[in-house]
mmCIF file of C-alpha atoms in Angstrom:
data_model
loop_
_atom_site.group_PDB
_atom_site.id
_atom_site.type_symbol
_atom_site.label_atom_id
_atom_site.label_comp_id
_atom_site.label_asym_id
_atom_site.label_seq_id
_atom_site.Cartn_x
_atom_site.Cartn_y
_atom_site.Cartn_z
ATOM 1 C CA UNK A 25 -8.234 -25.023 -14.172
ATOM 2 C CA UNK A 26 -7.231 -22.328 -11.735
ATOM 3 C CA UNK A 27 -9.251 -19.594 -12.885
ATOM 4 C CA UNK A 28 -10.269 -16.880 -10.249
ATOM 5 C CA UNK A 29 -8.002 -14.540 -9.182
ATOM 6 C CA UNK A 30 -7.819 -13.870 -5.536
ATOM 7 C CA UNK A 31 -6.336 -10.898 -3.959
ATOM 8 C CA UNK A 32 -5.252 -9.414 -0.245
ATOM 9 C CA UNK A 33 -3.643 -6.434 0.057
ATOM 10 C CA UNK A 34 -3.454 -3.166 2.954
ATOM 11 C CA UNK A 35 -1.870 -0.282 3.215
ATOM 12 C CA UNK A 36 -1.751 1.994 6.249
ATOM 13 C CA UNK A 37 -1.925 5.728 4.956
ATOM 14 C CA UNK A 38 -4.162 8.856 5.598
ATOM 15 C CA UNK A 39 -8.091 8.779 4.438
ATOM 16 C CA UNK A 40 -9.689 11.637 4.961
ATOM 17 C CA UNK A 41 -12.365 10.989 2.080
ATOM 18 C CA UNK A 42 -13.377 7.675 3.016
ATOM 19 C CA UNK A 43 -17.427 7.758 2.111
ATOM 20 C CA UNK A 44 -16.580 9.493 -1.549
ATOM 21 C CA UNK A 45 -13.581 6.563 -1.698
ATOM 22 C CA UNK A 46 -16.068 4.052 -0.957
ATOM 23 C CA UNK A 47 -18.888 4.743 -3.198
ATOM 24 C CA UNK A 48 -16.186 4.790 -6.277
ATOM 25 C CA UNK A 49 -14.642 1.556 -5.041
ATOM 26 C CA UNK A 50 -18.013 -0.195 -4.925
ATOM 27 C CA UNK A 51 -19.246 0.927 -8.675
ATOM 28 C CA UNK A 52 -15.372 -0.259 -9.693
ATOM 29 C CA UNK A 53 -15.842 -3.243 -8.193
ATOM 30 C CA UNK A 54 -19.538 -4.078 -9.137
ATOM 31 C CA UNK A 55 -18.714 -3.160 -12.998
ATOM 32 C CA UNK A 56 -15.658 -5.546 -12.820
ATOM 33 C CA UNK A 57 -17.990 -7.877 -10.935
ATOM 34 C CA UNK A 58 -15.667 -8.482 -8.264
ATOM 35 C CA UNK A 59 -16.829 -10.472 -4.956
ATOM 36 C CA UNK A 60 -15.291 -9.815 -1.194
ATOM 37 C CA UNK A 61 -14.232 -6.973 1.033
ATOM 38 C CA UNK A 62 -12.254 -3.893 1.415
ATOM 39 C CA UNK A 63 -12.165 -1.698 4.026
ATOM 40 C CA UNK A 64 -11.516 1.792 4.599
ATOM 41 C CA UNK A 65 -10.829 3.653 7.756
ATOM 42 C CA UNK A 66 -8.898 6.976 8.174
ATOM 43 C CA UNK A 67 -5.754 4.588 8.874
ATOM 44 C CA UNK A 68 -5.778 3.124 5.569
ATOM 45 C CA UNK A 69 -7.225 0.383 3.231
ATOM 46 C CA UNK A 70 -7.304 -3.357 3.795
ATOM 47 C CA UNK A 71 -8.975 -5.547 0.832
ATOM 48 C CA UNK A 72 -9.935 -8.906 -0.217
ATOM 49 C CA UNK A 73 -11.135 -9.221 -3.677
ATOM 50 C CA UNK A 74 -11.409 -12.158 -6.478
ATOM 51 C CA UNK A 75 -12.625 -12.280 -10.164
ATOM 52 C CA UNK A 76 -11.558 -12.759 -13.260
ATOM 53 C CA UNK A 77 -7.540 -12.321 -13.867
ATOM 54 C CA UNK A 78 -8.284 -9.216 -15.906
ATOM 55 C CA UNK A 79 -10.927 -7.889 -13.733
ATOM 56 C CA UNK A 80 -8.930 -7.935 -10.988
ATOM 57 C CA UNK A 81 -5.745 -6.378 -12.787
ATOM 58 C CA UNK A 82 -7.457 -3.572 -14.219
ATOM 59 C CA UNK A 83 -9.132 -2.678 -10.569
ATOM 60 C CA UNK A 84 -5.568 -3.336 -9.308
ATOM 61 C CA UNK A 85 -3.565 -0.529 -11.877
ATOM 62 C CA UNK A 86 -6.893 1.810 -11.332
ATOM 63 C CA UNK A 87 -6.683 1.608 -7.354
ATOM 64 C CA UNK A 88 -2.828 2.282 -8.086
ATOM 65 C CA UNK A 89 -3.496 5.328 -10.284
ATOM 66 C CA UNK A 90 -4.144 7.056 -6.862
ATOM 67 C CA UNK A 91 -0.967 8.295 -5.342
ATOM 68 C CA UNK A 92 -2.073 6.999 -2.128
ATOM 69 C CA UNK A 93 -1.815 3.452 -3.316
ATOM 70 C CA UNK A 94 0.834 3.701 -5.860
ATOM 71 C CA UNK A 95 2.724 1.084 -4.123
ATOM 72 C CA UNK A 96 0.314 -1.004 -2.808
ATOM 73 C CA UNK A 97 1.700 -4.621 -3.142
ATOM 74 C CA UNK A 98 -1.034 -7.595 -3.361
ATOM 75 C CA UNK A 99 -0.227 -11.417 -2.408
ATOM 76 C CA UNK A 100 -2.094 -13.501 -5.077
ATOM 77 C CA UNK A 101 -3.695 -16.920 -5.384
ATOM 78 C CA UNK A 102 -6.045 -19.180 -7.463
ATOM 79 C CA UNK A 103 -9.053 -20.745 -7.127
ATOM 80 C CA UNK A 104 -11.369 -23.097 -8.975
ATOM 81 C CA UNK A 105 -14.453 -21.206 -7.907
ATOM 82 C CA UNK A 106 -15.198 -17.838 -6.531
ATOM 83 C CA UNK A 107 -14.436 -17.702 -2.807
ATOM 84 C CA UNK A 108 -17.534 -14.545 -2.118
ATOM 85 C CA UNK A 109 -20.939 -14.249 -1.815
ATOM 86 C CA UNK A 110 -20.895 -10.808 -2.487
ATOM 87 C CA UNK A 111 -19.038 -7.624 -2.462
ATOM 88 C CA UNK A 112 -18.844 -5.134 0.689
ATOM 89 C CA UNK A 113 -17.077 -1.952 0.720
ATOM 90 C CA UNK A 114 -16.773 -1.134 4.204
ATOM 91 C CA UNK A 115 -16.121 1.759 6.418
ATOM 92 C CA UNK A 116 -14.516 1.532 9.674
ATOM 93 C CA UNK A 117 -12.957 2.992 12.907
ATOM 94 C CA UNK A 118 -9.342 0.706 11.871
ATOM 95 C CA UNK A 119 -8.957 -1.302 8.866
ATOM 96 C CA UNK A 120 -7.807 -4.137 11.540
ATOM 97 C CA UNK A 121 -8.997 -3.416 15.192
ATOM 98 C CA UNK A 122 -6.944 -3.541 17.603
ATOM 99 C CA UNK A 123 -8.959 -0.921 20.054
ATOM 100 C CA UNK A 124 -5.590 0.637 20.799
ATOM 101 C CA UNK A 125 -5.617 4.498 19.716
ATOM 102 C CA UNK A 126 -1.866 5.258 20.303
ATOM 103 C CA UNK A 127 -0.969 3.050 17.172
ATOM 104 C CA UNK A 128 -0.816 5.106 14.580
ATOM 105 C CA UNK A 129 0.703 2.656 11.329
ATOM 106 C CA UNK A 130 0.562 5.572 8.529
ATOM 107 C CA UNK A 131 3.156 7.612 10.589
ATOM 108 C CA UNK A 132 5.799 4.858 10.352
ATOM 109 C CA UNK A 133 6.163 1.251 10.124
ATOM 110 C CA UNK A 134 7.876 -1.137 12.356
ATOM 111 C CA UNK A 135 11.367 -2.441 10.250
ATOM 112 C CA UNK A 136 10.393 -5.722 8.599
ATOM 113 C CA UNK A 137 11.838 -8.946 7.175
ATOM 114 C CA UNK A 138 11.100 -10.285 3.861
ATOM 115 C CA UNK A 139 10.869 -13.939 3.124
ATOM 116 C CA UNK A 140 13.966 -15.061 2.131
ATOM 117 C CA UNK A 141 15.898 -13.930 4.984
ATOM 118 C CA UNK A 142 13.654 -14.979 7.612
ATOM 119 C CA UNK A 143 13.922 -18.781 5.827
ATOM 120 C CA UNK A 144 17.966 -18.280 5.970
ATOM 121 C CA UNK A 145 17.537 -17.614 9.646
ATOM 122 C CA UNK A 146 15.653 -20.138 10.379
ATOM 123 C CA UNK A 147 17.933 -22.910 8.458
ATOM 124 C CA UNK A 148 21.217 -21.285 10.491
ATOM 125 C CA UNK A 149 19.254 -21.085 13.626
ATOM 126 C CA UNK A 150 19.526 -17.572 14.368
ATOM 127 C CA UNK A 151 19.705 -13.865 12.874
ATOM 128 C CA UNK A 152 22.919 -12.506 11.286
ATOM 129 C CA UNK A 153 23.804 -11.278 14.680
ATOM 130 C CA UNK A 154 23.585 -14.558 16.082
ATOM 131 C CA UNK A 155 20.828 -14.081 18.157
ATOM 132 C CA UNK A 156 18.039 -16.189 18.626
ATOM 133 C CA UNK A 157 14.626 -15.947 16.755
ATOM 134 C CA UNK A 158 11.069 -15.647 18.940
ATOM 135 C CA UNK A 159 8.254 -15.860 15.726
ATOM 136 C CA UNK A 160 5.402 -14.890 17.350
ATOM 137 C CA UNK A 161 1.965 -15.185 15.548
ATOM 138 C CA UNK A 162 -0.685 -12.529 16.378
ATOM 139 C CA UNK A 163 -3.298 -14.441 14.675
ATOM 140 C CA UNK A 164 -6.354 -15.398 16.274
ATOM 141 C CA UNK A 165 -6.061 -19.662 18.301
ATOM 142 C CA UNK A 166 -8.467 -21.319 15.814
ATOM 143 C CA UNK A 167 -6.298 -19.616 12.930
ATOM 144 C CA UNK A 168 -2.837 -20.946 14.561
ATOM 145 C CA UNK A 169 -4.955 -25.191 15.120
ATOM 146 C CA UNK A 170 -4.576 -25.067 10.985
ATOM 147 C CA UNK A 171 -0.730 -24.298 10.982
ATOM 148 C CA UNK A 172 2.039 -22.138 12.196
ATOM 149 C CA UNK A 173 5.833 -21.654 11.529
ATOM 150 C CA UNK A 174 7.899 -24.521 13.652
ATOM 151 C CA UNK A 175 8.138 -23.637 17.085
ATOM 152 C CA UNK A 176 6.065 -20.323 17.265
ATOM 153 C CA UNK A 177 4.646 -18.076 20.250
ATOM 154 C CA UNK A 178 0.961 -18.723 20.448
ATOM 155 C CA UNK A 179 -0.880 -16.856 23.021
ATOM 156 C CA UNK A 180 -4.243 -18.368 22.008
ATOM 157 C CA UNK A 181 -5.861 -14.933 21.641
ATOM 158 C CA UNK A 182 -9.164 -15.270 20.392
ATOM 159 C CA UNK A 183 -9.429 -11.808 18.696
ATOM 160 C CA UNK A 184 -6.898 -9.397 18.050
ATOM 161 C CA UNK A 185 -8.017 -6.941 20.549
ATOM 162 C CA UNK A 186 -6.888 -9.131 23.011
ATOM 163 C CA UNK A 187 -3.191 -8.820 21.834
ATOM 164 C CA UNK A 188 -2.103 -5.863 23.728
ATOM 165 C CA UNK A 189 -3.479 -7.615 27.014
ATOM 166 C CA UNK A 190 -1.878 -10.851 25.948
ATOM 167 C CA UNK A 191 1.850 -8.552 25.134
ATOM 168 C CA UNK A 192 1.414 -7.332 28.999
ATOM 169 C CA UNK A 193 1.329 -10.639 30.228
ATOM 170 C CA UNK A 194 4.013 -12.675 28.207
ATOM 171 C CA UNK A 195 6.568 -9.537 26.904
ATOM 172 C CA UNK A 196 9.052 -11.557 29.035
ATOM 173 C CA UNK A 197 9.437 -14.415 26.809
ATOM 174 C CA UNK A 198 10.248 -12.009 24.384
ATOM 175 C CA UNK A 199 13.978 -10.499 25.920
ATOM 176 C CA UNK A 200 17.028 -11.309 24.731
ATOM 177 C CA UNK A 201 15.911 -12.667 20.826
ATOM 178 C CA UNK A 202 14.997 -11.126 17.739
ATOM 179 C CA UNK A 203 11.049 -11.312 17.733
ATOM 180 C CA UNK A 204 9.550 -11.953 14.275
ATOM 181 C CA UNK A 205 5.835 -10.875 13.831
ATOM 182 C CA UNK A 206 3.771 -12.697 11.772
ATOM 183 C CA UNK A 207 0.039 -13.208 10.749
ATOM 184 C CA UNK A 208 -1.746 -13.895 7.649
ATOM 185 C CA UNK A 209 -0.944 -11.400 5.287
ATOM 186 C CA UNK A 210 1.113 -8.381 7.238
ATOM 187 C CA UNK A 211 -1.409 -5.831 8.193
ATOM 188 C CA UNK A 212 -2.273 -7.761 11.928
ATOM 189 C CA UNK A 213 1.691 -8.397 12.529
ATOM 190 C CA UNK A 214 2.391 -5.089 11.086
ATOM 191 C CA UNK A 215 0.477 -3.426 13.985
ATOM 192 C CA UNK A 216 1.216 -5.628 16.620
ATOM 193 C CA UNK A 217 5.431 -4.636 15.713
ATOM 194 C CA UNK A 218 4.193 -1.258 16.056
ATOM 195 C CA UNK A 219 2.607 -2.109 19.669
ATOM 196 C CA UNK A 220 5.364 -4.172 20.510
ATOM 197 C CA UNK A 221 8.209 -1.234 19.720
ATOM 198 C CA UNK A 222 5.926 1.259 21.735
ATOM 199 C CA UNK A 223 5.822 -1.270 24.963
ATOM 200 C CA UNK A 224 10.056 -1.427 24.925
ATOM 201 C CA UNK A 225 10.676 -4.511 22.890
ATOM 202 C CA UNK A 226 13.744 -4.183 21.831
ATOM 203 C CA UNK A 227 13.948 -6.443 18.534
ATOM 204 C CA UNK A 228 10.883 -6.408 16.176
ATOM 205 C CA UNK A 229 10.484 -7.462 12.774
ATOM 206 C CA UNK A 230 7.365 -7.869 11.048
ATOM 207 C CA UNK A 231 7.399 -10.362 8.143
ATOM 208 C CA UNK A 232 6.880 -8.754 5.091
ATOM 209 C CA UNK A 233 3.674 -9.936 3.534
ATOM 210 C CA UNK A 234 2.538 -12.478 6.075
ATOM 211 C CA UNK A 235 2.206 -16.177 5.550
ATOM 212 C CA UNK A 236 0.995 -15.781 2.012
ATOM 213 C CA UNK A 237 4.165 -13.899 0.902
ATOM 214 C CA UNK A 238 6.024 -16.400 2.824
ATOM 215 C CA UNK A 239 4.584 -19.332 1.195
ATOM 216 C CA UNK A 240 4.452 -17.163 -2.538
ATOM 217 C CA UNK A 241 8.636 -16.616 -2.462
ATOM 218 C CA UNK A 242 9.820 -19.814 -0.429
ATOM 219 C CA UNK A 243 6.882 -22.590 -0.168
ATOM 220 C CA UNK A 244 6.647 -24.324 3.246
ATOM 221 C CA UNK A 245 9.927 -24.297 4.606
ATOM 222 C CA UNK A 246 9.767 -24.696 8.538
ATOM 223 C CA UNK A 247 6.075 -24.291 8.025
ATOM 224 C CA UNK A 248 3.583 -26.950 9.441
ATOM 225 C CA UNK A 249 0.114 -27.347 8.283
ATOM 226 C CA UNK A 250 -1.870 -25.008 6.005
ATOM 227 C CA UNK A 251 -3.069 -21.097 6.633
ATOM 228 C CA UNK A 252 -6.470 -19.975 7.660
ATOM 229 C CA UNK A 253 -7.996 -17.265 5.069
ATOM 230 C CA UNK A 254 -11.509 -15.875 6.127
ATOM 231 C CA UNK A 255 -13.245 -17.525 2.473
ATOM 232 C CA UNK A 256 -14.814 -20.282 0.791
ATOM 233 C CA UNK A 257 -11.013 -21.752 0.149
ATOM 234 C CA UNK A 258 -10.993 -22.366 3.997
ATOM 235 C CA UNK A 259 -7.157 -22.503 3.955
ATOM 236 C CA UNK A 260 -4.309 -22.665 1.910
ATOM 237 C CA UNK A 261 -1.354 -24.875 1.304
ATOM 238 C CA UNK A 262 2.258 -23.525 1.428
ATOM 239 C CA UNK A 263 1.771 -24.081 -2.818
ATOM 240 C CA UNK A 264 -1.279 -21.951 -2.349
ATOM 241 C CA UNK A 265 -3.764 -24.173 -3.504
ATOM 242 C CA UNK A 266 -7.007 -24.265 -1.854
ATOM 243 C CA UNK A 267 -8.634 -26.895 0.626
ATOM 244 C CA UNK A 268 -12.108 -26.239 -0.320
ATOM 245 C CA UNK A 269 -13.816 -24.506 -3.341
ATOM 246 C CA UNK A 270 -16.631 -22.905 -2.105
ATOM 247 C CA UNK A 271 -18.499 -19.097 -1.650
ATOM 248 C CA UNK A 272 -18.862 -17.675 1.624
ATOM 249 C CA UNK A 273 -18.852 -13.821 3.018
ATOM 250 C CA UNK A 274 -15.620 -12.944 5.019
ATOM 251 C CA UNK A 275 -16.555 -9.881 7.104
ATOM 252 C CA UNK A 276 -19.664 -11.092 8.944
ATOM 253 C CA UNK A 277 -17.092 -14.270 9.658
ATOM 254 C CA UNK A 278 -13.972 -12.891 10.647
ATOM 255 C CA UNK A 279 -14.052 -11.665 14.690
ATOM 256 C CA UNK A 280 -11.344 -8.946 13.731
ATOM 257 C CA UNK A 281 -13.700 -7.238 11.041
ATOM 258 C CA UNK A 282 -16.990 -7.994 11.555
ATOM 259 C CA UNK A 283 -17.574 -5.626 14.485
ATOM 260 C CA UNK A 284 -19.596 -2.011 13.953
ATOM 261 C CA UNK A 285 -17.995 0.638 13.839
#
């Protein structure tokens, strides 16, 4: 039985009461006795949370009840066994750093691509202009060894500060194509779209949702291996089912959230 209900959602928008947010997020959570991690930065919200289906729903419709996060959209997944230790509520200088102050994601997003339509361009080889498709995954090398879309940009960046470095140094590979953004579940791709548009790309989509909305609406399809989540689950398979069933503490773990500050 698939019992816990695990979460990940973001959103980039304006917080400008982020210590009052964050002490009523972390009674919420502790009286639904929710495990795992949100945090808040004046940029926005970025959470991971798991519990009981209920639990979780009822956080879910009372984070919602805030206009801020009316449309906040969450990828979801099961588990045999709670994936947390414990429950942080966080606050931060970025809900995902990228140590680059010009990007500002709450004053407009980079266009995106949902799911189905990046699968249909993949299958007819190109975008309904006819040109060609550059995915490019902004996730972190040891996140890419456990599986990646066919034929992706990797620029073995070992944290995600390191993007806008890695962008100087390779933007050329980009000319010419469509450039698809991807990462884990939107908010790192999001950003780097965002970068990407600001440096003179031309072309930049962001997949809607990341790899788990990917694998949620189409499965596997030109998919290879399994995706990295910061958790006891370890990674997922494009049917969303877990590799391992065990607890562990994702901020202290992941290099793009555990920093101070």
């Amino acid at each position: 039985m698939q019992e816990i209900l695990n979460i990940a959602a973001y959103k980039f928008v304006g917080i400008a009461d982020g210590a009052d947010l964050r002490e009523q997020l972390r009674a919420r959570t502790h009286a639904l006795a929710l495990k795992g991690t949100i945090l808040l930065a004046p940029e926005g919200i970025n959470l991971f949370l798991a519990g009981e289906k209920d639990q979780v729903r009822t956080f879910l419709g009372e984070l919602r009840a805030d206009p801020r996060f009316a449309d906040l959209e969450a990828k979801e997944s099961w588990s045999q066994a709670q994936p947390f230790r414990r429950m942080l509520v966080k606050l931060k200088r970025e809900i995902i750093r990228m140590d680059h102050p010009a990007i500002q994601p709450a004053a407009g997003r980079a266009p995106g691509v949902d799911a189905a339509t990046l699968k249909r361009w993949l299958d007819q080889g190109h975008d309904d202009a006819g040109k060609p498709i550059a995915l490019l995954d902004t996730r972190n090398a040891f996140e890419v060894d456990h599986g990646t879309f066919d034929g992706a940009i990797d620029w073995r960046i070992g944290k995600f500060t390191d993007f806008p470095k890695a962008l100087k140094q390779h933007a050329d590979e980009l000319a010419g194509k469509t450039v698809v953004s991807f990462c884990t579940g939107g908010i790192r791709c999001e950003k780097a779209a965002i970068l990407m548009r600001e440096a003179g790309v031309a072309d930049v989509l962001q997949l809607e949702g990341g790899i788990l909305k990917y694998f949620e609406q189409v499965g596997g399809a030109h998919y290879h291996g399994e995706c990295f989540v910061f958790d006891g689950r370890e990674s997922l398979a494009p049917d969303l089912s877990a590799r391992a069933n065990r607890a562990s503490a994702r901020a202290p773990e992941d290099p793009d959230l555990a920093r101070k500050g």
